[in-house]
Tab-separated table of C-alpha atoms and ligand atoms in Angstrom:
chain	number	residue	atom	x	y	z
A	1	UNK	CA	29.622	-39.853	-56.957
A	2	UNK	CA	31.398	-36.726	-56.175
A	3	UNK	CA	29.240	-33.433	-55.883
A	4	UNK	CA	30.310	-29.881	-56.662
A	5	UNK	CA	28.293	-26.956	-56.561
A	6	UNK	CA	31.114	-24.558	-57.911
A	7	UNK	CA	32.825	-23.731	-60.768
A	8	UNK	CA	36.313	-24.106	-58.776
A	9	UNK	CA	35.168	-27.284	-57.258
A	10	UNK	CA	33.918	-28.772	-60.600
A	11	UNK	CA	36.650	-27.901	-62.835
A	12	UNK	CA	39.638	-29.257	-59.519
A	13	UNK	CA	37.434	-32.307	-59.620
A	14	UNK	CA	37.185	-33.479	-63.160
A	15	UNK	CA	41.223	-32.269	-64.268
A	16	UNK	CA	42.335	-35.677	-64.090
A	17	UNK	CA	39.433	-37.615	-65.578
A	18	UNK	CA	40.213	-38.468	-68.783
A	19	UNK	CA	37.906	-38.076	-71.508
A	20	UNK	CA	34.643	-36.456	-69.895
A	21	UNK	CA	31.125	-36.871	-71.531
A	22	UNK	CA	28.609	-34.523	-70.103
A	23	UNK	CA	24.855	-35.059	-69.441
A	24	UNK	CA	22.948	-31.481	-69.218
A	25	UNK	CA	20.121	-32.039	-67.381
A	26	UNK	CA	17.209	-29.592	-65.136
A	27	UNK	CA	16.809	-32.372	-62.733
A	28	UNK	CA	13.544	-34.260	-61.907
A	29	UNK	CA	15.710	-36.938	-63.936
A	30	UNK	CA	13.614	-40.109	-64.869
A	31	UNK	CA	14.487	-43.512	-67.137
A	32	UNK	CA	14.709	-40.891	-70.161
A	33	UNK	CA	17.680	-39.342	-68.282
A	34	UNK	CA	19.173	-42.443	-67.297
A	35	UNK	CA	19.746	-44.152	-70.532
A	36	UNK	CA	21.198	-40.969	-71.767
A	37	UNK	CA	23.696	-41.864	-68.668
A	38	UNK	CA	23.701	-45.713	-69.728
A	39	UNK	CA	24.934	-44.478	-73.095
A	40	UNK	CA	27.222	-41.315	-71.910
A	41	UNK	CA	29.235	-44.472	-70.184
A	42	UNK	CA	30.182	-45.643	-73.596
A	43	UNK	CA	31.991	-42.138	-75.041
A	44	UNK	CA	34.610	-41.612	-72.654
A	45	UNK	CA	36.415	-42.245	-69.101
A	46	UNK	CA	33.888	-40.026	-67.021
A	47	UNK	CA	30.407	-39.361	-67.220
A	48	UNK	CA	29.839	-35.527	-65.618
A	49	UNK	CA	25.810	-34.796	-65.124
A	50	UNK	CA	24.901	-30.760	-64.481
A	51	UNK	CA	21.111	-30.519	-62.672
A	52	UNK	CA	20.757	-26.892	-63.375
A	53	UNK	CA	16.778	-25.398	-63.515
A	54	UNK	CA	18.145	-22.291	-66.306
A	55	UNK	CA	15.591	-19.223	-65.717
A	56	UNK	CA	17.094	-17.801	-68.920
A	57	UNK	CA	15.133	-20.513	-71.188
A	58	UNK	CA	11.712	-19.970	-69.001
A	59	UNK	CA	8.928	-16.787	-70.123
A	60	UNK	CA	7.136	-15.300	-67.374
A	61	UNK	CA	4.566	-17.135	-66.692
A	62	UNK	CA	5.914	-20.842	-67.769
A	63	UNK	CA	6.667	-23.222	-64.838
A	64	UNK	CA	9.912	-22.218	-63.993
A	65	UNK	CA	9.158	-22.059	-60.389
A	66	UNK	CA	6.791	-24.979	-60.394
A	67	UNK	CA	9.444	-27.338	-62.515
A	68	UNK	CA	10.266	-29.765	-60.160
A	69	UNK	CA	13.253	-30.231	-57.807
A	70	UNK	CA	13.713	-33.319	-56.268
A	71	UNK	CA	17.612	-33.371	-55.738
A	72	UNK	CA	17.611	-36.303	-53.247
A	73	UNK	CA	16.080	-38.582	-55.294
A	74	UNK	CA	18.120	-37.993	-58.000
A	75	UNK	CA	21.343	-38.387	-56.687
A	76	UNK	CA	20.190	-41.814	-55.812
A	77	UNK	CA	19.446	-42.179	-59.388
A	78	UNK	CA	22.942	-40.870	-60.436
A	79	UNK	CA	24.821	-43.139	-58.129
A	80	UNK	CA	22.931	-46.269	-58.937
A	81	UNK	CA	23.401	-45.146	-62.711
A	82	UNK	CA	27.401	-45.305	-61.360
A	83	UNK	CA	27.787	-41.392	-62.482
A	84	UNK	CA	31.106	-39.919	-61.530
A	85	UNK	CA	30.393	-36.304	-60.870
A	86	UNK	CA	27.444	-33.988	-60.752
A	87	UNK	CA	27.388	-30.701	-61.114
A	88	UNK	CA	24.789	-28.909	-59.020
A	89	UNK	CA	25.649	-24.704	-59.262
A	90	UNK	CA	23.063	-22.428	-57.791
A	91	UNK	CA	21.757	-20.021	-59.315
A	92	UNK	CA	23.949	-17.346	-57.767
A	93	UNK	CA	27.108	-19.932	-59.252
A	94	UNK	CA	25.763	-19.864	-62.508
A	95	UNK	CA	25.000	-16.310	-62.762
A	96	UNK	CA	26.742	-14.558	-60.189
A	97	UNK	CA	25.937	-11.031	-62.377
A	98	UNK	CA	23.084	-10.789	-64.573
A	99	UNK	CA	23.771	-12.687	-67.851
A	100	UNK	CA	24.201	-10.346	-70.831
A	101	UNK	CA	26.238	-12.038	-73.163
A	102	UNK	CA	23.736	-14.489	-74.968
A	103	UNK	CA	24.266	-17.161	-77.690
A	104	UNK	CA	21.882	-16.193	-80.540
A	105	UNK	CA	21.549	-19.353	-82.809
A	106	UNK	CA	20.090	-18.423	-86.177
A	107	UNK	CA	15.991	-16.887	-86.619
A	108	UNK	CA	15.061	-19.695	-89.442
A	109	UNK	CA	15.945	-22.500	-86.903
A	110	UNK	CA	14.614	-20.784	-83.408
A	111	UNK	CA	11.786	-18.943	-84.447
A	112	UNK	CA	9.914	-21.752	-85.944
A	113	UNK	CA	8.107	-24.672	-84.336
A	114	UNK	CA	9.047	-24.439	-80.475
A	115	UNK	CA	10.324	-21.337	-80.491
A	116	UNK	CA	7.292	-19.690	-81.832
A	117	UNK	CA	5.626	-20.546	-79.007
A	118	UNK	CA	7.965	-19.798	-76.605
A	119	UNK	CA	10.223	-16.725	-77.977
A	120	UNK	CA	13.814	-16.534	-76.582
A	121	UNK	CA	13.647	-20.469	-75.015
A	122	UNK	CA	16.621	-21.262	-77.396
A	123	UNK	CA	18.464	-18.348	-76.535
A	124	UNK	CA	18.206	-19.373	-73.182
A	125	UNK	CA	19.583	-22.978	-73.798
A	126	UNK	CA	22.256	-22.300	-76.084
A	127	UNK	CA	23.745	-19.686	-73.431
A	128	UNK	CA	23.434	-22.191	-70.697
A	129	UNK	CA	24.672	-24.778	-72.198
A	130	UNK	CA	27.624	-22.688	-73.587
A	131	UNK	CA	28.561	-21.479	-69.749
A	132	UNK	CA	28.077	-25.474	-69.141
A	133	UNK	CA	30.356	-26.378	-71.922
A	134	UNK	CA	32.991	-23.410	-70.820
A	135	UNK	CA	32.887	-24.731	-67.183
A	136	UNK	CA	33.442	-28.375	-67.934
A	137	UNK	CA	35.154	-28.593	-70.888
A	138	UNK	CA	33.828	-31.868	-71.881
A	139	UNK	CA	35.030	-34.048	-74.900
A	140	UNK	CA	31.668	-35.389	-75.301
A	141	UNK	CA	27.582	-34.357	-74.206
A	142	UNK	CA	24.854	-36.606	-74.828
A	143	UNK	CA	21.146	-34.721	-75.415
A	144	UNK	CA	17.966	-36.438	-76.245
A	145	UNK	CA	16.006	-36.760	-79.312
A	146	UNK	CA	13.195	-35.869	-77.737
A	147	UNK	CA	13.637	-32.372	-77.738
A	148	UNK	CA	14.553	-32.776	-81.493
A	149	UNK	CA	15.039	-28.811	-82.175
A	150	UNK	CA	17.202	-28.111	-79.043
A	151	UNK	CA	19.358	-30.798	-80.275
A	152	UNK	CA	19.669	-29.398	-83.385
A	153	UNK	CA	20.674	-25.996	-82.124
A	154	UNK	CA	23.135	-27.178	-79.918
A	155	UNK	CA	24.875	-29.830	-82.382
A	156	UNK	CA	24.407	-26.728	-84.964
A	157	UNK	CA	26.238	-24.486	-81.875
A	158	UNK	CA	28.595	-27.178	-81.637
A	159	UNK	CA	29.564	-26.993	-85.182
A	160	UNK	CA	29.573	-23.523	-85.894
A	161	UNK	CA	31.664	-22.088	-83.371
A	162	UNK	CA	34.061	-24.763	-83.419
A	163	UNK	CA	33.426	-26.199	-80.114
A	164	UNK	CA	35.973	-28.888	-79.155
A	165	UNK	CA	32.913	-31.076	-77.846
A	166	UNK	CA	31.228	-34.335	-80.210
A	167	UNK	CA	27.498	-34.027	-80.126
A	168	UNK	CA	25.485	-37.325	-79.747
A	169	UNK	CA	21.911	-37.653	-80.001
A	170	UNK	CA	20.430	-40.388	-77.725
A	171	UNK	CA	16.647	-41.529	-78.809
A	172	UNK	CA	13.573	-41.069	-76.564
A	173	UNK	CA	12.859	-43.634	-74.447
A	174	UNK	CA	9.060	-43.870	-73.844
A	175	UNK	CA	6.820	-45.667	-71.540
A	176	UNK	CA	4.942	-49.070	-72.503
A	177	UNK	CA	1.747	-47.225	-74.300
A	178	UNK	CA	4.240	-45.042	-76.384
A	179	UNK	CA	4.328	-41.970	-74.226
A	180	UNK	CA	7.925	-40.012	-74.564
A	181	UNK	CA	9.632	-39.938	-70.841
A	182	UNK	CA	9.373	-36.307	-69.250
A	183	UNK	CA	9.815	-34.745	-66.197
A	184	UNK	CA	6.191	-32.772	-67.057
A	185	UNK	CA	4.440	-36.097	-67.449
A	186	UNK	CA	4.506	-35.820	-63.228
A	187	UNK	CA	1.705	-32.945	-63.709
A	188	UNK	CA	-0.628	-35.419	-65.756
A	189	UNK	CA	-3.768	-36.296	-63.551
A	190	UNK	CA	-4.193	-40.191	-63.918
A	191	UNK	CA	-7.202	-38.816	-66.199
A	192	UNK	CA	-4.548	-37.079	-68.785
A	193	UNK	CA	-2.176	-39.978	-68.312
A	194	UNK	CA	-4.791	-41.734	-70.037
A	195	UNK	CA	-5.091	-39.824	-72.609
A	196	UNK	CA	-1.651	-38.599	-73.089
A	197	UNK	CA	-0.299	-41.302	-75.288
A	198	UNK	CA	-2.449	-39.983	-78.318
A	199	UNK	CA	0.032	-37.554	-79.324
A	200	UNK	CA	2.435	-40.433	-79.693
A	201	UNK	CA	-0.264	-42.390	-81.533
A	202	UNK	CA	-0.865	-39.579	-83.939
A	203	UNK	CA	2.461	-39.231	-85.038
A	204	UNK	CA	2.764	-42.701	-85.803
A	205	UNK	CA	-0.315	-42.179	-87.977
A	206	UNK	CA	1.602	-39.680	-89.714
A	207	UNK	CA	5.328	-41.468	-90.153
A	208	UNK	CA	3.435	-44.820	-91.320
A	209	UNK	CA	1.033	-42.879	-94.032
A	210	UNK	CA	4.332	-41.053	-95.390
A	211	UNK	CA	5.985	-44.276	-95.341
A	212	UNK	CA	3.151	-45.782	-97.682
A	213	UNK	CA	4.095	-43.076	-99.885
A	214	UNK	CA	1.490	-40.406	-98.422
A	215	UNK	CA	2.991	-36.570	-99.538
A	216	UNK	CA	0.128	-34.347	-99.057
A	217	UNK	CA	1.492	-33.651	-95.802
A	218	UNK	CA	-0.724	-30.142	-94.633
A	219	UNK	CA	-3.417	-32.553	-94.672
A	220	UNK	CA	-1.938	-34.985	-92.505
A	221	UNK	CA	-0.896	-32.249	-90.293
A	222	UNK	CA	-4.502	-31.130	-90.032
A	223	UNK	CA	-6.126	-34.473	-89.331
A	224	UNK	CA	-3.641	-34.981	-86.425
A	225	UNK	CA	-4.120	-31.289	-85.057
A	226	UNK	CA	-8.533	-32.246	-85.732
A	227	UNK	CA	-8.196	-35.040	-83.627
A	228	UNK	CA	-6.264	-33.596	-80.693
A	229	UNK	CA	-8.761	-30.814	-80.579
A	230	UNK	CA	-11.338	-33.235	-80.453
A	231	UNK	CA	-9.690	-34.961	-77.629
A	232	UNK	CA	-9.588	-32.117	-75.242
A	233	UNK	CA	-6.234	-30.841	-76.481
A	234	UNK	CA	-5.281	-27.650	-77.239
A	235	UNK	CA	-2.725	-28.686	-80.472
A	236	UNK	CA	-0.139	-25.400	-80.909
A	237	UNK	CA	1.115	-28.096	-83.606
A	238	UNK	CA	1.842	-30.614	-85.401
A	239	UNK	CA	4.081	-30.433	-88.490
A	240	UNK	CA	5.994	-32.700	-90.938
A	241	UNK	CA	9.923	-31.011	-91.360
A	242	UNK	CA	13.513	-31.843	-92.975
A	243	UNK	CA	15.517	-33.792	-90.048
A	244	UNK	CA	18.426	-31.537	-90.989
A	245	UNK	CA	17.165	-28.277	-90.964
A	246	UNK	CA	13.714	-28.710	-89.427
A	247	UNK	CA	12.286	-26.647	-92.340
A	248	UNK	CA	9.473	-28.158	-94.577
A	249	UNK	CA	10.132	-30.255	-97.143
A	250	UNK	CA	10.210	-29.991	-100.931
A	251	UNK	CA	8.856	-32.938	-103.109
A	252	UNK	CA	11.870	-35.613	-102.885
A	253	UNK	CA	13.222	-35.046	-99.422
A	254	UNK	CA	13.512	-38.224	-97.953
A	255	UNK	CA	15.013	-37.455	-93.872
A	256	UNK	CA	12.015	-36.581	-92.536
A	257	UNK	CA	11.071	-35.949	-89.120
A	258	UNK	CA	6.855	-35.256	-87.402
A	259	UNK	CA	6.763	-33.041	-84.633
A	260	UNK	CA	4.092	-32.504	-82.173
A	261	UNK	CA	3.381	-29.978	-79.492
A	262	UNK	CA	-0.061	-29.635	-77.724
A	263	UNK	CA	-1.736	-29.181	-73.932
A	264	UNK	CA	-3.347	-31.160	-72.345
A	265	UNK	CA	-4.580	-29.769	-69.252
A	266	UNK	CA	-2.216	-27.245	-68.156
A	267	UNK	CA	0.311	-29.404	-69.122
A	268	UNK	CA	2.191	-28.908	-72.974
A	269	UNK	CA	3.933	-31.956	-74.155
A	270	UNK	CA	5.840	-31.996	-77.167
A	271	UNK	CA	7.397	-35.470	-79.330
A	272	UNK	CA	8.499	-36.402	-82.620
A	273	UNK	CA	9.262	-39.551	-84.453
A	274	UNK	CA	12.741	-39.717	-87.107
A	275	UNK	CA	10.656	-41.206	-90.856
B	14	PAF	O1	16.844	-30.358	-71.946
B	14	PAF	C1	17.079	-29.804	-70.862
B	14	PAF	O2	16.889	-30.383	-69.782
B	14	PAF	C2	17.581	-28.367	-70.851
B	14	PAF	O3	17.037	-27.631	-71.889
B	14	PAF	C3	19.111	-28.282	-70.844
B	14	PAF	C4	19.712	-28.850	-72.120
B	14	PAF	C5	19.674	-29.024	-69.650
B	14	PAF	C6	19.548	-26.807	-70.751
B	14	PAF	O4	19.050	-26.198	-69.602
C-alpha cells in the first residue's frame, strides 16, 4: 500500500490507476470500514482510502480532539484489506489557509434529525468531502448506511452539482447482538456495551410493527424514545422518515427508513434500519 500525505504526492500516485473508487474515512477504521473496502474492490481498478479527522464537521465541545487516532493499526488493516493507496493529509495539507469556501447542502435536509443536534456537521462533511473528491478525482466512493443522512447529502451533492463520481451506499455491518460498527463504540464501558444494543433492538421494534401494517408512527416513536429514557439513555431521537428525502411520511409512503440517535454515557450513538 502506497502512502501519501500530499496533495502532489496523491494525485502523481493514483494518475495511472485506472478507475479509482474512494473510501472517506476519519480513521480508527474497524470491520464496518473494511467491508466498505471488501466492496470498494468490486467498482473499479484501485481502491484509494483518505484517514482524515475534519475539524470543520466537529462543534466546540464534541470529541474532535478525543476521536481516536490509531494510524498504525490501521494501515495494517488497509494492507491486509489489499488497499492500494491511502491518503493521510495533515491538517496543515488539507487546509493550508483557513477554509472559507463551504458546501451548503439544502436547510430541509441538514437541519433536521442530525443536524439539529449538531448545527453546521453537514456543512463540514460536504466541504471535506468535496476538497476529497477535487484532490482525487475518483470514479467511484463507497459511504456507509449507517450514517444514513450524510449519505444522503453527499449522493444528493453528488447529483446536484454534477460530480463525475457514482455514489454507492454500503449497509452497516453490526456486531453479533445487533450493535452498528463504530469507531465511538471504543468509549462504551463493558457496562454500556451491555446495554448498547437496545437502540438496535428498538428500531427493530419499530420496522417489524410498521411492517404488520402499524401507521401511527409518533406513537411508536415515543415508546422507543420511553424506553431508552428508562434505560439510562438520554434519547435526542428517534423518528420514522421517507428513505428519499428523510422527511416524514404521508399516509401511503412505502420507502421508509427509522432513525435513532441517543447517549449513553457520554457516548451518542446513532443507527437506522431501511423498512
Ligand atoms: O463518515 C465519516 O467518517 C466522515 O464523516 C467522512 C465522510 C470521512 C468525512 O469526514
Amino acid at each position: 500500500m502506497k502512502i501519501h500525505e500530499t496533495v502532489a504526492g496523491l494525485r502523481a500516485g493514483v494518475s495511472n490507476a485506472g478507475r479509482v473508487v474512494l473510501v472517506p474515512t476519519m480513521g480508527n477504521l474497524h470491520d464496518g470500514h473494511i467491508s466498505l473496502m471488501r466492496q470498494a474492490q468490486d467498482y473499479g481498478d484501485t481502491v484509494l482510502v483518505s484517514i482524515f479527522v475534519n475539524r470543520l464537521q466537529f462543534r466546540p465541545g464534541e470529541d474532535f480532539e478525543k476521536y481516536p487516532r490509531t494510524f498504525a493499526a490501521d494501515c495494517e488493516r488497509l494492507v491486509a484489506a489489499g488497499v492500494d493507496h491511502l491518503f493521510f493529509p495533515a491538517e496543515s495539507e488539507m487546509y493550508p489557509t483557513p477554509q472559507r469556501y463551504f458546501v451548503m447542502p439544502p436547510a430541509e435536509l441538514i437541519d433536521i434529525l442530525e443536524g439539529e443536534f449538531r448545527p453546521d456537521h453537514f456543512r463540514g462533511v460536504a466541504t471535506v468531502v468535496m476538497k476529497l473528491f477535487s484532490i482525487t478525482q475518483p470514479q467511484v466512493a463507497v459511504f456507509g448506511k449507517k450514517d444514513y443522512q450524510q449519505m444522503l447529502v453527499l449522493s444528493n451533492m453528488a447529483r446536484d452539482l454534477a460530480l463525475p463520481v457514482d455514489i454507492v451506499a454500503a449497509e452497516t455491518v453490526r456486531a453479533a447482538d445487533g450493535l452498528a460498527l463504530s469507531s465511538r463504540n471504543g468509549f462504551l464501558s463493558a457496562q454500556e456495551r451491555t446495554e448498547a444494543p437496545r437502540l438496535h433492538r428498538l428500531l427493530e421494534g419499530v420496522r417489524q410493527a410498521i411492517q404488520a401494517g402499524e401507521r401511527d408512527y409518533a406513537r411508536l416513536e415515543r415508546a422507543a424514545i420511553t424506553e431508552l429514557a428508562a434505560h439510562g439513555w438520554v434519547p435526542d431521537y428517534v423518528s420514522v422518515r421517507q428513505r428519499s428525502n428523510l422527511q416524514p411520511p404521508s399516509t401511503g409512503d412505502s420507502e421508509l427508513v427509522v432513525l435513532g440517535a441517543a447517549r449513553l454515557g457520554t457516548t451518542r450513538l446513532i443507527d437506522n434500519l431501511e423498512i
